[in-house]
mmCIF file of C-alpha atoms and ligand atoms in Angstrom:
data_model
loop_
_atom_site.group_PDB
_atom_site.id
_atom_site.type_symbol
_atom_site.label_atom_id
_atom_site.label_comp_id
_atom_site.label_asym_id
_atom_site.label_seq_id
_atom_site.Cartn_x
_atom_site.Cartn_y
_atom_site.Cartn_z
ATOM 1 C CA UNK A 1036 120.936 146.013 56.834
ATOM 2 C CA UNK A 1037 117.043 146.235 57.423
ATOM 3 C CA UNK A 1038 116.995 142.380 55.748
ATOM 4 C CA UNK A 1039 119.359 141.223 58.293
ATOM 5 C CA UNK A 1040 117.571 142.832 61.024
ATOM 6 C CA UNK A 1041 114.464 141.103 60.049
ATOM 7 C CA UNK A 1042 115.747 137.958 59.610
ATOM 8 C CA UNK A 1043 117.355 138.098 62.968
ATOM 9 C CA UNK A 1044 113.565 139.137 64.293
ATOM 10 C CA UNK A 1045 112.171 136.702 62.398
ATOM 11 C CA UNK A 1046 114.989 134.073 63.666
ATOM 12 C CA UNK A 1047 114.768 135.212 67.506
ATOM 13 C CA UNK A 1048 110.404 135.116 66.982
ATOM 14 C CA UNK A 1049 110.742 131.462 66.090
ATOM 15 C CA UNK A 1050 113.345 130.666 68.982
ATOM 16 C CA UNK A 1051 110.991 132.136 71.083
ATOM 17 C CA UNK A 1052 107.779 130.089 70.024
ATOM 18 C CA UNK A 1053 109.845 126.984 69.718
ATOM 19 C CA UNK A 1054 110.510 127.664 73.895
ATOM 20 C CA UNK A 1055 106.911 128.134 74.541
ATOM 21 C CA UNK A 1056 106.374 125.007 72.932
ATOM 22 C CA UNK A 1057 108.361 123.302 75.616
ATOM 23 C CA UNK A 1058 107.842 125.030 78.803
ATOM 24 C CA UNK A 1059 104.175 125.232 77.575
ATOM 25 C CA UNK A 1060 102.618 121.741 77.557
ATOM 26 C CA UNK A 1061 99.921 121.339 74.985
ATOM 27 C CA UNK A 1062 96.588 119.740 77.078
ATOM 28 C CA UNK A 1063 94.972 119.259 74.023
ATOM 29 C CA UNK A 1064 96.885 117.029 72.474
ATOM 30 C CA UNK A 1065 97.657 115.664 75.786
ATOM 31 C CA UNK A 1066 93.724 114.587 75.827
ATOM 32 C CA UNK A 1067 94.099 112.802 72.119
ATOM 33 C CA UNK A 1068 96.592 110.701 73.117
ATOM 34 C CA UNK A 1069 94.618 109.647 76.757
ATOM 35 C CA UNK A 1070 91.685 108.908 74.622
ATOM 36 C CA UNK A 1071 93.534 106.531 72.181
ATOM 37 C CA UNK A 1072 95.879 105.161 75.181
ATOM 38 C CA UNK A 1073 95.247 105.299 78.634
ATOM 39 C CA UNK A 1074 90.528 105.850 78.160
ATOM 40 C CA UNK A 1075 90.335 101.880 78.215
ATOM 41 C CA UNK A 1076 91.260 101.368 81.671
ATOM 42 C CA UNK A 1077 91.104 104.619 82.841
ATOM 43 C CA UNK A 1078 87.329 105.477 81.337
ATOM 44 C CA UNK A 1079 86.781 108.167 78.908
ATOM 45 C CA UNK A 1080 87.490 111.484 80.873
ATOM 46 C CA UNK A 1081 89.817 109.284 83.495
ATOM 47 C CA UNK A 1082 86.866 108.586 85.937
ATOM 48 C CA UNK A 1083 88.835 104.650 86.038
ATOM 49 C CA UNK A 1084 87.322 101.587 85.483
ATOM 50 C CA UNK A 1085 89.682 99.117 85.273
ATOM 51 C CA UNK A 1086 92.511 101.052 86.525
ATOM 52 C CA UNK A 1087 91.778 103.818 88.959
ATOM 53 C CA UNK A 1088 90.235 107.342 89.086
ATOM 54 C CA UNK A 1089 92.382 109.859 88.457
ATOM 55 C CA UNK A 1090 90.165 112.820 89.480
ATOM 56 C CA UNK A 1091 92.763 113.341 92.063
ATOM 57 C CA UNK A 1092 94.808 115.899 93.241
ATOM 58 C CA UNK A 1093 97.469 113.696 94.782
ATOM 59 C CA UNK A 1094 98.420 110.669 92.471
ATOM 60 C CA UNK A 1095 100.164 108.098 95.454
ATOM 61 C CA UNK A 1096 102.593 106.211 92.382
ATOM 62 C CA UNK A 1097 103.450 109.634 90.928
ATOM 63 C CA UNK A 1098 103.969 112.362 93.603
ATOM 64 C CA UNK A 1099 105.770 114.440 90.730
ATOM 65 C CA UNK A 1100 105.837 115.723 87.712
ATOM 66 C CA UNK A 1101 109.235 113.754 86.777
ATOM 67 C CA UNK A 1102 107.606 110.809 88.654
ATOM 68 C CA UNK A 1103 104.229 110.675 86.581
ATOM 69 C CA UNK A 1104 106.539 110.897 83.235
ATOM 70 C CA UNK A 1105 108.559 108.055 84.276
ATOM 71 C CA UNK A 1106 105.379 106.264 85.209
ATOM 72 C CA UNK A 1107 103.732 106.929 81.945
ATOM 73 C CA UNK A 1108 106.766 105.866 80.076
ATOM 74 C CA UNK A 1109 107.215 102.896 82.122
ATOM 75 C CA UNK A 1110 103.990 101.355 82.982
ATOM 76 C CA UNK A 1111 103.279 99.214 85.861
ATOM 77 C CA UNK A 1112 104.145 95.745 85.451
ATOM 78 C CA UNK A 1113 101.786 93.492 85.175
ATOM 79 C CA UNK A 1114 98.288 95.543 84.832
ATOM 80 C CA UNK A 1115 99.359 98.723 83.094
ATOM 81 C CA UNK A 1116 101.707 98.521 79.994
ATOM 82 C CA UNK A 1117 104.715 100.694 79.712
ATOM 83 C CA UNK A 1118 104.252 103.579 76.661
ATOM 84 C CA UNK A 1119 106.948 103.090 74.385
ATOM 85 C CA UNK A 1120 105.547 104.214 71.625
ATOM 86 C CA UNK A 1121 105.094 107.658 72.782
ATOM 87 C CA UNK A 1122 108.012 110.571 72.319
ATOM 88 C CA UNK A 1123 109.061 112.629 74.900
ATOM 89 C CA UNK A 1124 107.021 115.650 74.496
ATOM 90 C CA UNK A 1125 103.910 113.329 73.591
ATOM 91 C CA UNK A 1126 104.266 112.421 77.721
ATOM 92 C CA UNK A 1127 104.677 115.411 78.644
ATOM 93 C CA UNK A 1128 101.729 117.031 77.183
ATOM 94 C CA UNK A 1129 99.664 113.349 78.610
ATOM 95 C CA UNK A 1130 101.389 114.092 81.573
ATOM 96 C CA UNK A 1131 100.029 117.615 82.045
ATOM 97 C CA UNK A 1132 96.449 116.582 80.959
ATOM 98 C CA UNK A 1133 96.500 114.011 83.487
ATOM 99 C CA UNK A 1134 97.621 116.315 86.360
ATOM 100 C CA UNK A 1135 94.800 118.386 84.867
ATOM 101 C CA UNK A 1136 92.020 115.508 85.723
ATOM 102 C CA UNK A 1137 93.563 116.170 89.585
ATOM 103 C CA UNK A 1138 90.911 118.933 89.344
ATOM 104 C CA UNK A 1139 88.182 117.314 88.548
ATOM 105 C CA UNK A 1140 85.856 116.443 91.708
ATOM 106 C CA UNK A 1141 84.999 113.070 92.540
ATOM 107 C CA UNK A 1142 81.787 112.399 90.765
ATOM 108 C CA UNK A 1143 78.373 112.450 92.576
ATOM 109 C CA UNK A 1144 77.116 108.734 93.449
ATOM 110 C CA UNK A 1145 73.432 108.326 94.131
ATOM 111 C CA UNK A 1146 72.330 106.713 97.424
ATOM 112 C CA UNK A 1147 72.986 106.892 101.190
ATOM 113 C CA UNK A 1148 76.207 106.241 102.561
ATOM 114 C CA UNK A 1149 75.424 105.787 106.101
ATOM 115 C CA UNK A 1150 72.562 103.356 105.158
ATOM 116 C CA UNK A 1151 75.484 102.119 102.962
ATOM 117 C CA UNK A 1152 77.655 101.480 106.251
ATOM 118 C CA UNK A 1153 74.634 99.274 107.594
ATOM 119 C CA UNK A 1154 74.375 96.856 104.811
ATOM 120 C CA UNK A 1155 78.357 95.745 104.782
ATOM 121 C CA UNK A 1156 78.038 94.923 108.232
ATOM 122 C CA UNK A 1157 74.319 92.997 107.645
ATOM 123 C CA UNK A 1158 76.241 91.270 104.418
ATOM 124 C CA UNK A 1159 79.364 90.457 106.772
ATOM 125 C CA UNK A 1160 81.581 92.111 103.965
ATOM 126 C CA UNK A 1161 83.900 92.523 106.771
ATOM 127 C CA UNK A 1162 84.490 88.823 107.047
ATOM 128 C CA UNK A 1163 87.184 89.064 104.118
ATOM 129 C CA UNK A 1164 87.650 92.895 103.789
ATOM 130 C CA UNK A 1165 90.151 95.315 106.022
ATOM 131 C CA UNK A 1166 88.447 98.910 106.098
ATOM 132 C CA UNK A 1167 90.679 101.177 108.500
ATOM 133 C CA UNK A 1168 92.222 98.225 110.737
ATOM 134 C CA UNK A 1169 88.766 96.336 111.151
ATOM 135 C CA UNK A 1170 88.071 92.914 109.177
ATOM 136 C CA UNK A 1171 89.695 90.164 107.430
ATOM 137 C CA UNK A 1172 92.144 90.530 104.775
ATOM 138 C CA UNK A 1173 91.016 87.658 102.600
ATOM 139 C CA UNK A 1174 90.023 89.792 99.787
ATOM 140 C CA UNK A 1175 91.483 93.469 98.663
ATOM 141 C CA UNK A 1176 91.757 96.177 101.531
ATOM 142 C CA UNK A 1177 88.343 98.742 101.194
ATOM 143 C CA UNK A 1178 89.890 101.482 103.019
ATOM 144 C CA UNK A 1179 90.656 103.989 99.907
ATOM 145 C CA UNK A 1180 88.606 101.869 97.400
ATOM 146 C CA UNK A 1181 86.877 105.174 96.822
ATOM 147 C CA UNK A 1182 89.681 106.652 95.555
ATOM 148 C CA UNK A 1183 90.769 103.687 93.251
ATOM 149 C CA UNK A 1184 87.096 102.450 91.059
ATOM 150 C CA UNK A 1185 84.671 104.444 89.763
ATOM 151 C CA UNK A 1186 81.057 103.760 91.093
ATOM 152 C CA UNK A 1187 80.144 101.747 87.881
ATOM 153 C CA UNK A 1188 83.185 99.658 88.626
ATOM 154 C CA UNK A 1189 82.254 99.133 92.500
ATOM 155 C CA UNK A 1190 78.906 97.952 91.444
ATOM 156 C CA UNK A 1191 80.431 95.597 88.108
ATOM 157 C CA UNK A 1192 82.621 94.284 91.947
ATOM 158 C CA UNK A 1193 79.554 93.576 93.754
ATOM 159 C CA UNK A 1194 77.039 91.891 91.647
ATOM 160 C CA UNK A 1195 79.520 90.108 88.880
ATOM 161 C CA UNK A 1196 82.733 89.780 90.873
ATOM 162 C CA UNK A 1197 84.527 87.445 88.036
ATOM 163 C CA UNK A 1198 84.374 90.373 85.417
ATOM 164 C CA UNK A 1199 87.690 91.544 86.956
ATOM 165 C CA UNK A 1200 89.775 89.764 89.673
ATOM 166 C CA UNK A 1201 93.183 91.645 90.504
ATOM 167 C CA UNK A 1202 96.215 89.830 89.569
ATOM 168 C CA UNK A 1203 97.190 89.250 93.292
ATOM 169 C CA UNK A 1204 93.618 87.710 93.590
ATOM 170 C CA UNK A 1205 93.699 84.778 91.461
ATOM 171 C CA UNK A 1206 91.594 81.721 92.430
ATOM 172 C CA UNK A 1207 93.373 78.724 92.289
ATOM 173 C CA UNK A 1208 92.336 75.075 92.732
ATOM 174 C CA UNK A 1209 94.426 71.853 93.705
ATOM 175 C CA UNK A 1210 93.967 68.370 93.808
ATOM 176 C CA UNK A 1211 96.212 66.425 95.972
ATOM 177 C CA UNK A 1212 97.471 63.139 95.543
ATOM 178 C CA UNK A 1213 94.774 61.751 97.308
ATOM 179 C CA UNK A 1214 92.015 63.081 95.751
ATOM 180 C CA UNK A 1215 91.173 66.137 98.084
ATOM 181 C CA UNK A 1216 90.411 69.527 96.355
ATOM 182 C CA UNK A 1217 91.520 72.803 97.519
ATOM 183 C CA UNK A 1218 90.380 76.285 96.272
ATOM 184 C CA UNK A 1219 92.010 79.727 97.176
ATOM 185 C CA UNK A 1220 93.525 82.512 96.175
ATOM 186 C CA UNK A 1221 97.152 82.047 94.726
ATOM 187 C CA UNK A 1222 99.240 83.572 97.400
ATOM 188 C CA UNK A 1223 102.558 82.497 95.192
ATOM 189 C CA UNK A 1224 103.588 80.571 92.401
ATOM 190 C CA UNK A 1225 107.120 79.900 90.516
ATOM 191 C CA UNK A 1226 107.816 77.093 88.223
ATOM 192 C CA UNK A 1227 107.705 74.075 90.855
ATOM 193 C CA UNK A 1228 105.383 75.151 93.755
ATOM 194 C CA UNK A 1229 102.143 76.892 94.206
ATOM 195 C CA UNK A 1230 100.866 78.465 97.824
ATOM 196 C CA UNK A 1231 97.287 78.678 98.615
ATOM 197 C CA UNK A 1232 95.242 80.603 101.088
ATOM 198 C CA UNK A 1233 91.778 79.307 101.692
ATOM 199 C CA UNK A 1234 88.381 81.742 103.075
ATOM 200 C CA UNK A 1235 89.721 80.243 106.154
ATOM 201 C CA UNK A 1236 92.598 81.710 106.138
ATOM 202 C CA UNK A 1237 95.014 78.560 105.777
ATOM 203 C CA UNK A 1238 97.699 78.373 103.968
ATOM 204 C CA UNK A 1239 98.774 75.357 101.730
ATOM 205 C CA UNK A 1240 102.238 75.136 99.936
ATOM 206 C CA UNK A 1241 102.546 72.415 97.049
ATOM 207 C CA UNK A 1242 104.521 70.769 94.783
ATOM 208 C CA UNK A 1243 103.309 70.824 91.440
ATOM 209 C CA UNK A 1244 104.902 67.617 90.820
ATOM 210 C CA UNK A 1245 103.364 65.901 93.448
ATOM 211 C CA UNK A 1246 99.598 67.042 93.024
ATOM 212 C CA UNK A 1247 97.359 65.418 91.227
ATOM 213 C CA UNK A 1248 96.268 68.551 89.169
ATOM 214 C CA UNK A 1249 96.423 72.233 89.824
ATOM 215 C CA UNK A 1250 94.951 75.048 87.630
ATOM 216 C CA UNK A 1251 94.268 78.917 87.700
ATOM 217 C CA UNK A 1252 90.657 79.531 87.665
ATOM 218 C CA UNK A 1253 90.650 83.224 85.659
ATOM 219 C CA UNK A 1254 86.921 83.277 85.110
ATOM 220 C CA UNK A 1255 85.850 82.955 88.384
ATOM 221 C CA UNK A 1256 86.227 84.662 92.059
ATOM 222 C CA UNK A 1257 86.458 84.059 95.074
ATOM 223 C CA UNK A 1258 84.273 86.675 96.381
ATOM 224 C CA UNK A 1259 80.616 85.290 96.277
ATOM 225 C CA UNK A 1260 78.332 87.225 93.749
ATOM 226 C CA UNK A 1261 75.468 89.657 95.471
ATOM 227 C CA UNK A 1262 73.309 89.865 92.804
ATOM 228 C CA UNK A 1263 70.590 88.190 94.205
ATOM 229 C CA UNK A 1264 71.147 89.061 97.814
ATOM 230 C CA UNK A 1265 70.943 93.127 97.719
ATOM 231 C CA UNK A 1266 68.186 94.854 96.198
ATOM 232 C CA UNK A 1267 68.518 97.685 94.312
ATOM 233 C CA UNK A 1268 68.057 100.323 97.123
ATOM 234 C CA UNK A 1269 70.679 97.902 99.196
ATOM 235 C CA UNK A 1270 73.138 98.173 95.981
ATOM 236 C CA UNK A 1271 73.106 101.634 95.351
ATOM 237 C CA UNK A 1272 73.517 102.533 99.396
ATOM 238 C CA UNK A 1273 76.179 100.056 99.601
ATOM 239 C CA UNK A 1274 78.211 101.765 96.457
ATOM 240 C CA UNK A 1275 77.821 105.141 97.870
ATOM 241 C CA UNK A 1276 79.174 103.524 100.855
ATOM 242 C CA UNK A 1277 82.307 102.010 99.005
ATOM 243 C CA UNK A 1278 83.412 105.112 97.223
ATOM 244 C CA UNK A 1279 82.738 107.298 100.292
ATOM 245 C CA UNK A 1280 86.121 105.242 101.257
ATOM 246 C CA UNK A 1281 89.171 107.827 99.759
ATOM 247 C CA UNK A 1282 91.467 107.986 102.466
ATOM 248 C CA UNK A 1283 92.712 111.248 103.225
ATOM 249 C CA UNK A 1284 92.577 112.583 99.761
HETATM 250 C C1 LIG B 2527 95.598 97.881 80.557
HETATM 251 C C2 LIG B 2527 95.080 98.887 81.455
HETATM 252 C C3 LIG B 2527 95.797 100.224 81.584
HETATM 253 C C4 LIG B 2527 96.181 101.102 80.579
HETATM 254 C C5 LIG B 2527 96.044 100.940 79.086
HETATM 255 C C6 LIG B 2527 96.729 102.257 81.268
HETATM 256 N N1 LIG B 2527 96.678 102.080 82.625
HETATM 257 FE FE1 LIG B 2527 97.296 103.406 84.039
HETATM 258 N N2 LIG B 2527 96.929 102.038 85.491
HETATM 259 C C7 LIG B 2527 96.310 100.821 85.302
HETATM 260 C C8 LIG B 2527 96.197 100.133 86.572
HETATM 261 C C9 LIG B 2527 95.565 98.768 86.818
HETATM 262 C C10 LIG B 2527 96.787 100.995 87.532
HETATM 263 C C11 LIG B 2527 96.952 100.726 89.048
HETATM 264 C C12 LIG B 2527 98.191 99.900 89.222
HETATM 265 C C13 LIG B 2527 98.613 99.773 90.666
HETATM 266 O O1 LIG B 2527 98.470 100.724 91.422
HETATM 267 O O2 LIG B 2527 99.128 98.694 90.980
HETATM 268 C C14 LIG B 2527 97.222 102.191 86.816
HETATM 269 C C15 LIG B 2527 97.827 103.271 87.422
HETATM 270 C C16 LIG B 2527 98.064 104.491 86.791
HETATM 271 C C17 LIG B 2527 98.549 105.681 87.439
HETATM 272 C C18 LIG B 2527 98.916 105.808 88.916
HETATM 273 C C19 LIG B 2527 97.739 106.287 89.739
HETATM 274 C C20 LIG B 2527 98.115 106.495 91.197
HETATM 275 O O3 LIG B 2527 97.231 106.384 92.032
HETATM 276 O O4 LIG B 2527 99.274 106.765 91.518
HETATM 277 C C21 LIG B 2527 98.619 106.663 86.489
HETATM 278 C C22 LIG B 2527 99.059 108.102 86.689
HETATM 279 C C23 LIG B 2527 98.215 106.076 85.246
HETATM 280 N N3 LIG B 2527 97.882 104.750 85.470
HETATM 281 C C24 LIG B 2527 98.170 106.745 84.029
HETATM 282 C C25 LIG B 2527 97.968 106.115 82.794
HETATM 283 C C26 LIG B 2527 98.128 106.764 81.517
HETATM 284 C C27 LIG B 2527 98.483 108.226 81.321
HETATM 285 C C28 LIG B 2527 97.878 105.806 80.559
HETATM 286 C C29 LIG B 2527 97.969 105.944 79.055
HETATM 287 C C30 LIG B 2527 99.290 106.034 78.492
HETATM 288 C C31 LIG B 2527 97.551 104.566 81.246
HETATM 289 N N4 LIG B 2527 97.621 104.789 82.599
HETATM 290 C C32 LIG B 2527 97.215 103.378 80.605
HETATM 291 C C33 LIG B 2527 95.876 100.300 84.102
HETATM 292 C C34 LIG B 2527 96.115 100.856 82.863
HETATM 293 C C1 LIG B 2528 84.298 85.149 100.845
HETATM 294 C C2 LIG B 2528 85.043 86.390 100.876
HETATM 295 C C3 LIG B 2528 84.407 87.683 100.391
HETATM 296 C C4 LIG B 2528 83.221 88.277 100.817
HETATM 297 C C5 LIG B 2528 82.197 87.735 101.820
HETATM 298 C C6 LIG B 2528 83.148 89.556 100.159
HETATM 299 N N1 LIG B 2528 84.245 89.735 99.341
HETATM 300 FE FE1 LIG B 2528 84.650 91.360 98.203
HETATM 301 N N2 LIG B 2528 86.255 90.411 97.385
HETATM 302 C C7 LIG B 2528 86.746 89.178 97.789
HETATM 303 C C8 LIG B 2528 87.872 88.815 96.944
HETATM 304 C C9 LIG B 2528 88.696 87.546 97.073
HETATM 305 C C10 LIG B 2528 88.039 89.863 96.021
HETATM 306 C C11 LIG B 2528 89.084 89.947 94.898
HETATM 307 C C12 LIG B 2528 88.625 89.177 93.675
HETATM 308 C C13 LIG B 2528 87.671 89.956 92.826
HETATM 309 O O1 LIG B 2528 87.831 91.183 92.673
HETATM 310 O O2 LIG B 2528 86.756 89.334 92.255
HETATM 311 C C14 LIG B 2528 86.989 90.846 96.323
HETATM 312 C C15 LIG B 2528 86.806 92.046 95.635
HETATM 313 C C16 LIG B 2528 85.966 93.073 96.053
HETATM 314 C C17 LIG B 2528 85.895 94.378 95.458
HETATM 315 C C18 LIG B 2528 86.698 94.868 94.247
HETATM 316 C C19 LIG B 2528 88.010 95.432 94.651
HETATM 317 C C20 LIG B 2528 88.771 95.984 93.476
HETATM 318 O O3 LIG B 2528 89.864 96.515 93.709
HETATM 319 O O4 LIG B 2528 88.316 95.889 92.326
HETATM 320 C C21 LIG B 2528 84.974 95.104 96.164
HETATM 321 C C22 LIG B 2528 84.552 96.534 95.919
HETATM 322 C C23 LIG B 2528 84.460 94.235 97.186
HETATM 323 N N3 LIG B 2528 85.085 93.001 97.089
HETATM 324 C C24 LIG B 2528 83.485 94.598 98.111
HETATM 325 C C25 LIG B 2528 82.811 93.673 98.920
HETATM 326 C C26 LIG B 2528 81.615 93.996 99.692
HETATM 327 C C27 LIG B 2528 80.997 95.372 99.811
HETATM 328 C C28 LIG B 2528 81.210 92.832 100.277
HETATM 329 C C29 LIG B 2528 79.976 92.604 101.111
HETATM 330 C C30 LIG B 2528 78.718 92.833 100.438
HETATM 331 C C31 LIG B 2528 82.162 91.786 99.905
HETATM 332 N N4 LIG B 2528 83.100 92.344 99.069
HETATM 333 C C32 LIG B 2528 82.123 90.469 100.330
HETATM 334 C C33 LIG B 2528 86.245 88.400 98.807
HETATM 335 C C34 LIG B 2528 85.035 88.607 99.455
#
């Protein structure tokens, strides 16, 4: 009688652990797996780099809990790879650490803002960036860049812009068939055409057949490189300037 009782304790003590287990996401392991997984493009303690910040509370691709699991599991085709070879309760527990990195606050970036504010219009930044309605949209929208790179990505943007060109950035360069070169940013591409959009904001549609040649030119941008042209002071205003820009968040 008293061994039946205690195996029935014992039996309803385990049930009961093995629930907390679920409802009760563990962060630590949650951590291991960012480390191995996710730290590459998402820096060590998920400041971004490559892929963005997520010291935020409010994570725009992953408004949920269900939504950030789905995310994790199925990446983001092409620049983030989909986790296959993680179990359920592996993304849950990444899941909850990541939602834990929402608490974070945005990290402090040296230099002056508003001085910051001066030097992108002295540099004419605007001339191929949109921030909040104003500019050209030649190059990536600014307006929640903040929210997206870390500072030592902004500054990687600024003075070595071929280090990392976003997929939808591409710089491309034709030669038609009579000899005359055009450079741009792929706009579009399938197996027979390629479209084109030049700093001046033309667009060119081709053939591939019917060029002369046409390549993808993945170590280079099209955004000039400002290493020479802002000084250090300049630099460092001009990044706290950049990741000033969150949006509402
Ligand atoms: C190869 C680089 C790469 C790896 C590895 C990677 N990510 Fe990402 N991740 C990105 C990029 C780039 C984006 C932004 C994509 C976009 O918005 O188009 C992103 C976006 C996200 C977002 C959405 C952020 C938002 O604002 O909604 C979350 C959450 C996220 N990643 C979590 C993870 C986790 C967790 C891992 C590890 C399993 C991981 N990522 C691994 C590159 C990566
Ligand atoms: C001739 C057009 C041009 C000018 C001028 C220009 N940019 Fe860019 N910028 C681009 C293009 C195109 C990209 C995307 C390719 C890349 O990232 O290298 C880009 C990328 C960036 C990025 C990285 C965005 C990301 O998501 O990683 C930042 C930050 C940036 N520019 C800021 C600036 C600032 C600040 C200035 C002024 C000092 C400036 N740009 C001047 C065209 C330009």
């Amino acid at each position: 009688m008293y061994l039946t009782r205690a195996i029935l304790v014992l039996f309803v003590v385990t049930l009961a652990e093995g629930q907390t287990d679920r409802s009760m996401p563990n962060l630590q392991a949650g951590r291991k797996i960012f480390e191995s997984q996710c730290a590459l493009c998402h820096g060590a303690n998920g400041g971004g780099g490559r892929g963005p910040s997520l010291h935020r509370p409010k994570l725009e691709r992953a408004p949920d809990d269900a939504a950030l699991r789905k995310l994790i599991a199925e990446g983001i085709p092409p620049e983030m790879p989909e986790a296959w070879q993680l179990s359920p309760p592996d993304i849950a527990n990444l899941a909850a650490f990541v939602r834990s990195l929402g608490a974070v606050p945005p990290e402090a970036v040296p230099g002056d803002p508003a001085k910051g504010v001066i030097v992108y219009r002295e540099k004419n930044c605007a001339s191929c960036h949109i921030v909040n309605g104003v500019g050209t949209g030649f190059g990536p929208e600014l307006s929640t860049i903040g929210a997206h790179r870390n500072a030592t990505h902004l500054r990687e943007a600024l003075i070595k812009p071929a280090a990392f060109v976003p997929d939808d950035f591409v710089l491309a360069e034709v030669v038609t068939a009579s000899g005359e070169p055009i450079r741009g940013i792929r706009a579009n591409e399938d197996s027979f055409t390629i479209q084109i959009k030049d700093a001046a904001g033309r667009f060119y549609s081709f053939r591939k057949d019917e060029v002369r040649s046409w390549r993808l030119l993945r170590d280079q941008s099209a955004m000039p490189a400002f290493d020479q042209s802002l000084s250090p002071g300049e630099l460092m205003d001009l990044v706290a300037y950049l990741a000033s820009l969150r949006g509402s968040q």
